[in-house]
CSV table of C-alpha atoms in Angstrom, one decimal:
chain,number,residue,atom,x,y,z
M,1,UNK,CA,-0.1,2.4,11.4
M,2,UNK,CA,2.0,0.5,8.9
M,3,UNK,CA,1.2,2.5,6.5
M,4,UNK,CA,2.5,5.7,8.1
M,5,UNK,CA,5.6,3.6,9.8
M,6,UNK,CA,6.9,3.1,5.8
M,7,UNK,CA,5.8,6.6,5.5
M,8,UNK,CA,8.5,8.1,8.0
M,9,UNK,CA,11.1,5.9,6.9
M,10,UNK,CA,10.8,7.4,3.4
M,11,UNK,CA,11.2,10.4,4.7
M,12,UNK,CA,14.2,9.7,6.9
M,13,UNK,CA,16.0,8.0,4.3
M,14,UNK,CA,15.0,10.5,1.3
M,15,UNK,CA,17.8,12.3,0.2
M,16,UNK,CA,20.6,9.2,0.5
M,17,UNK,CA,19.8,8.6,-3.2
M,18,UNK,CA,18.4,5.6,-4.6
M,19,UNK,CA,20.6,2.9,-6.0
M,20,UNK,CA,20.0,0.4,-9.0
M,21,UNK,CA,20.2,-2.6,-6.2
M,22,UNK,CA,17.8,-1.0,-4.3
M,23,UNK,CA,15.0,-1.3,-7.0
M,24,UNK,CA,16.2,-4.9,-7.6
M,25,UNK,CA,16.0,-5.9,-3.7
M,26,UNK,CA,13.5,-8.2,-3.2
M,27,UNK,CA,11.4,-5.8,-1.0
M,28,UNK,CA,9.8,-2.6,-1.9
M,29,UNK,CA,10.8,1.0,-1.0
M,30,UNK,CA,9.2,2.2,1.9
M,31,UNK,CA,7.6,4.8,0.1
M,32,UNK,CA,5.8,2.6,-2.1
M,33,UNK,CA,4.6,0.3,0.8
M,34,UNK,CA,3.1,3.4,2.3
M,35,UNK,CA,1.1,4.1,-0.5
M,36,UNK,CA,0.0,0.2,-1.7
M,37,UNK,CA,-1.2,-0.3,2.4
M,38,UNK,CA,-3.1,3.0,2.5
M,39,UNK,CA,-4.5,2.2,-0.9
M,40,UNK,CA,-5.6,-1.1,0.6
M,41,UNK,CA,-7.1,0.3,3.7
M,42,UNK,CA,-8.7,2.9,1.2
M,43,UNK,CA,-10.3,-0.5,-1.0
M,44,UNK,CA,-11.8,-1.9,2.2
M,45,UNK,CA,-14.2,0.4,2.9
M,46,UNK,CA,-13.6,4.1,0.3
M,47,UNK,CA,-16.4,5.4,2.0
M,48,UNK,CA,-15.1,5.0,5.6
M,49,UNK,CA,-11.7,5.2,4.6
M,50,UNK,CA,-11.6,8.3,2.4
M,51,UNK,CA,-9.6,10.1,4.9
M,52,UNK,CA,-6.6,7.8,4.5
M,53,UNK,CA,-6.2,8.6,1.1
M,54,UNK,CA,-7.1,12.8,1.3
M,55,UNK,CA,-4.7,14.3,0.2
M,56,UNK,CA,-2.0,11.9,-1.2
M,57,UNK,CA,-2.6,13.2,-4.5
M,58,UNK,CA,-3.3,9.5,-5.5
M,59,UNK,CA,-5.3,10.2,-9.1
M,60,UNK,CA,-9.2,8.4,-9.4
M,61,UNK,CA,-8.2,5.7,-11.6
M,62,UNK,CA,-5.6,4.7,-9.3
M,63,UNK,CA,-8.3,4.9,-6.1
M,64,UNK,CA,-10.7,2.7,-8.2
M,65,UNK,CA,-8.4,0.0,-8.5
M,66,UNK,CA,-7.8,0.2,-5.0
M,67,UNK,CA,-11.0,-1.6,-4.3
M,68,UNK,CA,-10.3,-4.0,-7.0
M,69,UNK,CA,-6.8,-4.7,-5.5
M,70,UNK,CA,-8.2,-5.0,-2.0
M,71,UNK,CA,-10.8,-7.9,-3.3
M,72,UNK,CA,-7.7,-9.2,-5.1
M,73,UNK,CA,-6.1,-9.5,-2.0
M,74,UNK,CA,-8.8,-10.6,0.4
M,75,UNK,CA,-9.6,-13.5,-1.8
M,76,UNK,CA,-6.0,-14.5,-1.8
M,77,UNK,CA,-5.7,-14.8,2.1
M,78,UNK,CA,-9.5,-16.3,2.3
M,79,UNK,CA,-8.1,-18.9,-0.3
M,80,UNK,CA,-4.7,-19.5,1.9
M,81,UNK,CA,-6.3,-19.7,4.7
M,82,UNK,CA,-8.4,-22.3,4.0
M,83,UNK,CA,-6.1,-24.6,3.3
């Protein structure tokens, strides 16, 4: 649902034009947090998740490391919140 929410933003605000600030702010565009969520959903499970990713046009390599940025991820909140 995120995913799509940063989705739909992008597309409301595409067109404004994209300033040099904006790729400075300290957040990401919306389109890109559309596609780094999906690809995380995607890394969880591919096989369950495949649909999330169809077609996005997201190339193979960029799926595999999905998984690999997923683990990436999970062992960062595991570690945090352990503490």
């Amino acid at each position: 649902a995120a995913s799509d929410l940063f989705d739909a933003w992008d597309r409301e605000f595409s067109g404004t034009g994209i300033e040099d600030a904006d790729l400075a702010d300290s957040h990401s565009l919306d389109a890109q947090r559309f596609y780094s969520i999906s690809c995380l959903a995607y890394g969880a499970n591919p096989d369950r998740n495949a649909n999330l990713v169809d077609g996005l046009g997201i190339e193979p390599d960029r799926l595999d490391s999905c998984v690999e940025d997923f683990n990436a991820t999970e062992r960062a909140w595991k570690r945090l919140l352990r503490r």
